[in-house]
Tab-separated table of C-alpha atoms and ligand atoms in Angstrom:
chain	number	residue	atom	x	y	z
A	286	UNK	CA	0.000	0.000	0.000
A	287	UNK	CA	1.394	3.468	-0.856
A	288	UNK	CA	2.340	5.192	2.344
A	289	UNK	CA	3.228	9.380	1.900
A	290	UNK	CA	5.178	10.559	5.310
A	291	UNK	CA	4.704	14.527	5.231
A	292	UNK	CA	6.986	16.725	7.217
A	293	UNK	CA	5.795	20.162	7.509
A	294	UNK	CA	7.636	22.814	9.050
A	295	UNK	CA	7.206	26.900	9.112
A	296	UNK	CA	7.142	27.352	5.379
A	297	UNK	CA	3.853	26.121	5.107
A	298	UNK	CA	2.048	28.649	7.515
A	299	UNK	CA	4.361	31.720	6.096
A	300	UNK	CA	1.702	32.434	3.549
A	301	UNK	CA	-1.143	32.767	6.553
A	302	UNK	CA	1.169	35.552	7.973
A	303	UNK	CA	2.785	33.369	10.917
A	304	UNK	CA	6.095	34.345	9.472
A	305	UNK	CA	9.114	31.731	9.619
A	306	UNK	CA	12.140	31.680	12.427
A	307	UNK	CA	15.242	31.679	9.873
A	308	UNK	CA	13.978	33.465	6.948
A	309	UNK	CA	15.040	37.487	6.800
A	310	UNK	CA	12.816	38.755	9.517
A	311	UNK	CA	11.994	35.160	11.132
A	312	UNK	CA	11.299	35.240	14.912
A	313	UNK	CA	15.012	34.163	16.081
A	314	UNK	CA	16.721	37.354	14.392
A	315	UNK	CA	13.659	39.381	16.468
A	316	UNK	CA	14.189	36.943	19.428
A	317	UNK	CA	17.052	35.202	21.634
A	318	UNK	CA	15.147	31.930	20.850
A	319	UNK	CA	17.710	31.337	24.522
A	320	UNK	CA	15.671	33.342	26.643
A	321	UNK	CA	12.219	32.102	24.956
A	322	UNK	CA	12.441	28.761	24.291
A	323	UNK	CA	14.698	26.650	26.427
A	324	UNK	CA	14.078	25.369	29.686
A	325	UNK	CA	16.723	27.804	31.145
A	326	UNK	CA	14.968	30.798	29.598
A	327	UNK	CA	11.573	29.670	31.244
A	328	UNK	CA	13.071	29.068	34.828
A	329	UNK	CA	14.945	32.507	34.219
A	330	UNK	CA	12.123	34.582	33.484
A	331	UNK	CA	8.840	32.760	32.989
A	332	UNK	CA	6.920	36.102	32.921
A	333	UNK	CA	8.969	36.602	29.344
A	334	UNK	CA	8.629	33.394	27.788
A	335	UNK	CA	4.292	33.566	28.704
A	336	UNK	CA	4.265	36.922	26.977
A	337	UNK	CA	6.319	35.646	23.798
A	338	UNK	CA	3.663	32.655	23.579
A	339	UNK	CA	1.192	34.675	24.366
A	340	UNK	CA	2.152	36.891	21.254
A	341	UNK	CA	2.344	33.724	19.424
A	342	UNK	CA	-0.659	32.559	20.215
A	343	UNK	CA	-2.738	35.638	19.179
A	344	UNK	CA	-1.186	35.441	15.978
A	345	UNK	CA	-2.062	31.839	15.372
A	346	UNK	CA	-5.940	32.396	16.479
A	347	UNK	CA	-6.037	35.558	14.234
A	348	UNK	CA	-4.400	33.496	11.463
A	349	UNK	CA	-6.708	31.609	8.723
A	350	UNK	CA	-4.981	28.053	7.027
A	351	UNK	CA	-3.606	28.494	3.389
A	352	UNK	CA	-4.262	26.107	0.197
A	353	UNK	CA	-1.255	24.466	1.534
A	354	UNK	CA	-2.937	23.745	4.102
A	355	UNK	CA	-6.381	23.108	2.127
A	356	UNK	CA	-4.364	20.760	-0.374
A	357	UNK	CA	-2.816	18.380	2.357
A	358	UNK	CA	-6.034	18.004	3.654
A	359	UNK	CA	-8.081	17.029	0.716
A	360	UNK	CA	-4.841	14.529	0.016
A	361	UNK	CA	-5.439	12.295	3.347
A	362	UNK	CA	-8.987	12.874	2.498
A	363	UNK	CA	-8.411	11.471	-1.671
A	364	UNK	CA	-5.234	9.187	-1.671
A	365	UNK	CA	-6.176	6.138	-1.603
A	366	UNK	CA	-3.199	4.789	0.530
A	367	UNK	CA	-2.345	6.289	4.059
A	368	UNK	CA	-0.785	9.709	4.073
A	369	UNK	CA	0.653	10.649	7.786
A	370	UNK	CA	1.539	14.226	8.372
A	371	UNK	CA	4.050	15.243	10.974
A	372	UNK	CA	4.771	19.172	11.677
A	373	UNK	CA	7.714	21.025	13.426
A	374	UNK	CA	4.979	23.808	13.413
A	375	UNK	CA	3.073	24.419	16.651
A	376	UNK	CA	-0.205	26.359	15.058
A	377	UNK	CA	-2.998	24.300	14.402
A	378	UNK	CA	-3.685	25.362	11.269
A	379	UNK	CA	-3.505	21.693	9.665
A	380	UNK	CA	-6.424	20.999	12.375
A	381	UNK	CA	-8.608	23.826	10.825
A	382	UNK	CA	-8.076	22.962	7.570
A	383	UNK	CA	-9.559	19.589	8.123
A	384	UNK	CA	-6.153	17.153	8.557
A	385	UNK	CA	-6.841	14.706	10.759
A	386	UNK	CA	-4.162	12.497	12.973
A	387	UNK	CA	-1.267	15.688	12.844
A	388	UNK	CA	1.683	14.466	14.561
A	389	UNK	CA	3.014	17.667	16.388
A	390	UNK	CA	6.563	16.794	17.284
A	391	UNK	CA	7.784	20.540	18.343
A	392	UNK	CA	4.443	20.629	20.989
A	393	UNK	CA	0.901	23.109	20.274
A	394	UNK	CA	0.315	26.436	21.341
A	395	UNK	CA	-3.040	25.800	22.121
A	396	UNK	CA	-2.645	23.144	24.813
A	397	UNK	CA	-1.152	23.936	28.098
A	398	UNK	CA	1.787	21.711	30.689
A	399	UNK	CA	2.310	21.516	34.282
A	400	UNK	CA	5.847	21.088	34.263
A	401	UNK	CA	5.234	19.888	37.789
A	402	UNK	CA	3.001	16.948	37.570
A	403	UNK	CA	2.845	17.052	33.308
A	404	UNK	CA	-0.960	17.596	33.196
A	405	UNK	CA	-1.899	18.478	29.916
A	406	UNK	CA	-4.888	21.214	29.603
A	407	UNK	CA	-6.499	23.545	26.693
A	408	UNK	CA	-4.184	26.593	26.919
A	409	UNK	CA	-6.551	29.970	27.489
A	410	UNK	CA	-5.431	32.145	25.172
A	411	UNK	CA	-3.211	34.448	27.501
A	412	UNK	CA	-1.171	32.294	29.781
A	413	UNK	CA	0.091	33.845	33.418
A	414	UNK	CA	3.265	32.334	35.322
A	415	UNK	CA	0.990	32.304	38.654
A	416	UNK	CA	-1.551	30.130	36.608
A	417	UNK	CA	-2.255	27.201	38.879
A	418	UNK	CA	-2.231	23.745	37.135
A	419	UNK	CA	-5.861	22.244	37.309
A	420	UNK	CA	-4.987	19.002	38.170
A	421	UNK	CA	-1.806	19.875	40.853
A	422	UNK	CA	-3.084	23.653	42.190
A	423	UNK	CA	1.161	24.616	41.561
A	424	UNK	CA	2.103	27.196	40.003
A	425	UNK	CA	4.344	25.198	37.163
A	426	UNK	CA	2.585	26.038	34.152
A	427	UNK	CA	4.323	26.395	30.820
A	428	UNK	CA	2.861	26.447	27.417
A	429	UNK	CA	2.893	22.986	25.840
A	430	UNK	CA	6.240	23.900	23.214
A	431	UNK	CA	9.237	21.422	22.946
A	432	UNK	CA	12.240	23.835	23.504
A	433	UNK	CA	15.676	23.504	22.864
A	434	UNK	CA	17.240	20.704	24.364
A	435	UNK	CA	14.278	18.988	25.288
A	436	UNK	CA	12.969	15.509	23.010
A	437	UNK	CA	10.785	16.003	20.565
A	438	UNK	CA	7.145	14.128	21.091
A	439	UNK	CA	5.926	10.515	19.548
A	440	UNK	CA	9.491	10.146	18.287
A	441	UNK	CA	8.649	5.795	18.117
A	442	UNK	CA	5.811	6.726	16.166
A	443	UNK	CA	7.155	9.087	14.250
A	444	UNK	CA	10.082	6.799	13.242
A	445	UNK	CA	8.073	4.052	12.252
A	446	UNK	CA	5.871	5.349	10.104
A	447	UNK	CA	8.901	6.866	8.364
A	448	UNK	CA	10.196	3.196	8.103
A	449	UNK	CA	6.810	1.960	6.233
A	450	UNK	CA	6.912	4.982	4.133
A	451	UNK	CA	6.706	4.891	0.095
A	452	UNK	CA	7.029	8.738	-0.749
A	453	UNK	CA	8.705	10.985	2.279
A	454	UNK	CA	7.742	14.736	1.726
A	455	UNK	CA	9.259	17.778	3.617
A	456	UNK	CA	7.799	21.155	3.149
A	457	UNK	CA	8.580	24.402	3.865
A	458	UNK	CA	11.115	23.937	6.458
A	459	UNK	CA	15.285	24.695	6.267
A	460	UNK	CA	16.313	21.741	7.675
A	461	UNK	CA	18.085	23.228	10.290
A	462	UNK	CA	17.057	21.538	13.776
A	463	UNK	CA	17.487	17.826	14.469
A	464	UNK	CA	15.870	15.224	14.807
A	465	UNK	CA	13.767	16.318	12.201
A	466	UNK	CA	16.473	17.724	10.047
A	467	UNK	CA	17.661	13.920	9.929
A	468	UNK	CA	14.810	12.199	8.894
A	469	UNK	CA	15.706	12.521	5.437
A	470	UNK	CA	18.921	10.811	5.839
A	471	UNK	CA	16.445	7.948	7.290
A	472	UNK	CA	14.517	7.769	4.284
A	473	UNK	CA	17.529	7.621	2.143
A	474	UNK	CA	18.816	5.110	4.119
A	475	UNK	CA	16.035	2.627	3.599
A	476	UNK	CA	15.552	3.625	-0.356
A	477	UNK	CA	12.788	5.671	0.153
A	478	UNK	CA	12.362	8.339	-2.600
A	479	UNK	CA	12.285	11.780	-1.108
A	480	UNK	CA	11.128	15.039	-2.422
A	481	UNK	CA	11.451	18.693	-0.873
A	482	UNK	CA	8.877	21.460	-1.248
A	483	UNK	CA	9.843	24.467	-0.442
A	484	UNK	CA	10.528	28.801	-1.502
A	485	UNK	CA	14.178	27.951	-2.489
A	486	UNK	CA	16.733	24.988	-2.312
A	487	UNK	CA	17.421	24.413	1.219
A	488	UNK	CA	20.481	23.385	2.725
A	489	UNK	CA	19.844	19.883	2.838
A	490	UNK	CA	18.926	20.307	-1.051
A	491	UNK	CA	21.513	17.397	-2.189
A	492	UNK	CA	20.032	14.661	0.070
A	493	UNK	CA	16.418	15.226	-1.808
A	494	UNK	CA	15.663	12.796	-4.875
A	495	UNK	CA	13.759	15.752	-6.222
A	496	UNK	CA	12.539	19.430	-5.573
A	497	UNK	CA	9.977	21.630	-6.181
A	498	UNK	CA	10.596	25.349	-5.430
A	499	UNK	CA	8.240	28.060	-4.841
A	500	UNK	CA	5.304	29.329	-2.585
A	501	UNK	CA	3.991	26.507	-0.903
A	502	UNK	CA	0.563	27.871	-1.439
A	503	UNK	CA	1.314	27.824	-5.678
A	504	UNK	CA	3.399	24.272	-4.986
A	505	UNK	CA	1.638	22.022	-2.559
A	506	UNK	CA	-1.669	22.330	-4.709
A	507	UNK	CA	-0.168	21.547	-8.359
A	508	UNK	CA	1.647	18.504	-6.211
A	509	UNK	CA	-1.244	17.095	-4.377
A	510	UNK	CA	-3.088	17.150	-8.037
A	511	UNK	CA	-0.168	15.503	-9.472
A	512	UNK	CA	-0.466	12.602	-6.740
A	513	UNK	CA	-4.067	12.247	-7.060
A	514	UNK	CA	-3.850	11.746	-10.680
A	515	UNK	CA	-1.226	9.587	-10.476
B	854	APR	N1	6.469	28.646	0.892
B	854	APR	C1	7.342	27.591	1.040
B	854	APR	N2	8.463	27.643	1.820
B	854	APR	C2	8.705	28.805	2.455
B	854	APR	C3	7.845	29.947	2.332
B	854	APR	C4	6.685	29.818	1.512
B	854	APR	N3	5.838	30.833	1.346
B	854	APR	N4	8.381	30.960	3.081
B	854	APR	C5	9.527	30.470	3.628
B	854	APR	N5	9.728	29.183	3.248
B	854	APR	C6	10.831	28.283	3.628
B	854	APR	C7	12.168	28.989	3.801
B	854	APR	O1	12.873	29.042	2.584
B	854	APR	C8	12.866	28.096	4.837
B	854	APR	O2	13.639	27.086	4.181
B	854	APR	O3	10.516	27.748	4.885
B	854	APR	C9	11.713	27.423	5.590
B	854	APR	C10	11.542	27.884	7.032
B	854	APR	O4	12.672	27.497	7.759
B	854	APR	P1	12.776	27.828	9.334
B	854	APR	O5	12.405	29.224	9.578
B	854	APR	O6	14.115	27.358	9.755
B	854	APR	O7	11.613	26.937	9.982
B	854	APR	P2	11.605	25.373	10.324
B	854	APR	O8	12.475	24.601	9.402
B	854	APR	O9	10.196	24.956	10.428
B	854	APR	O10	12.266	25.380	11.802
B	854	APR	C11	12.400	24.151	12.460
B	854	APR	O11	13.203	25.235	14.423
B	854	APR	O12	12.980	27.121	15.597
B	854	APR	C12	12.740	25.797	15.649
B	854	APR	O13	11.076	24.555	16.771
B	854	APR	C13	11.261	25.506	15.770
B	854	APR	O14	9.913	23.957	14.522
B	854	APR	C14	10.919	24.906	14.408
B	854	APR	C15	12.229	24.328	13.949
């Protein structure tokens, strides 16, 4: 059975005015991503690190999904085979554009942590350091984000679906932060063809079968036709 693996990463939600993190004006040259999104930044100054999620988080609910989006969607929804889509991204725009099953690796904006007890709640949509955790009552509550340095969620599942994989997709993201970055060099390794989507060649260019370059909303669309007709 044909099996597509889809890795999405910021790329894809540029176009719905989320803006990237590496890209001329991305959030890390506007941000010290060490202050706002590792551990150490939180226990530093959690008041900072609410407010820059909080910011995030407006954006994201204010946002609208793409035909990226739109196209990925009608793809599990049409292809025949099974199509599992994984995202670096922490919006839920895949969600409102009707995917189903999104593997969010990097964590979601909307859901909430104690990073006491690890109680997992709908995040309200401004977050407060003092916010007591529902299920504990302390005061440990961080937004539900995988920083720096931490592991990356459903990594078993993650990996084996890459392993029954016939196609392995990334789109829109640089290829800059591992594991993800890697999972290329996975595919390759077990002769799975690979493709990148994406505005431009990205570093990890060579390691792709095959490329298609240009806005993902113009790209993803002509390439989920493509596959459906195929
Ligand atoms: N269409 C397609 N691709 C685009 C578009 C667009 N409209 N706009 C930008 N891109 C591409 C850029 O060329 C770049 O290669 O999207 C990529 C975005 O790269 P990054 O900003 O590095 O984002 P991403 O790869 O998702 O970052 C990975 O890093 O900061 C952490 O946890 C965060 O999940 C994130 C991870």
């Amino acid at each position: 059975m044909d099996s597509i693996f889809i890795l999405t990463g910021a790329g894809i939600s540029a176009e719905s005015g989320l803006g990237t993190f590496r890209d001329k004006g991305g959030l890390w040259t506007r941000y010290d991503l060490s202050r706002v999104a590792t551990p150490e930044g939180f226990r530093a100054d959690p008041a900072l690190v609410h407010d820059f999620y909080n910011m995030r988080r407006k954006n994201c609910l204010d946002a609208a999904p793409n035909a990226a989006h739109a196209a990925l969607a009608r793809l599990e929804r049409d292809h025949p085979g099974e199509v599992t889509l994984v995202t670096q991204n922490v919006d839920d725009l895949h969600e409102r554009a009707g995917s189903t099953g999104v593997i969010h690796m990097h964590g979601e904006l909307r859901r909430a942590l104690c990073a006491a007890c690890g109680h997992r709640w709908p995040a309200p949509e401004r977050m407060l350091p003092e916010e007591a955790c529902p299920s504990c009552g302390r005061p440990a509550t961080r937004p539900d984000i995988v920083w720096f340095g931490e592991m990356p969620y459903r990594m078993d599942e993650i990996l084996e679906r890459l392993a029954r994989a016939t196609l392995f997709v990334v789109i829109g993201s640089s290829g800059e932060v591992y594991p993800a970055a890697g999972f290329v060099d996975e595919a390759a390794a077990q002769g799975i063809p690979t493709l990148e989507i994406n505005l431009e060649p990205s570093g990890r260019r060579g390691l792709f079968d095959r490329g298609l370059y240009g806005p993902a909303t113009e790209v993803v669309p002509r390439w989920v036709a493509e596959s459906l007709r195929d």
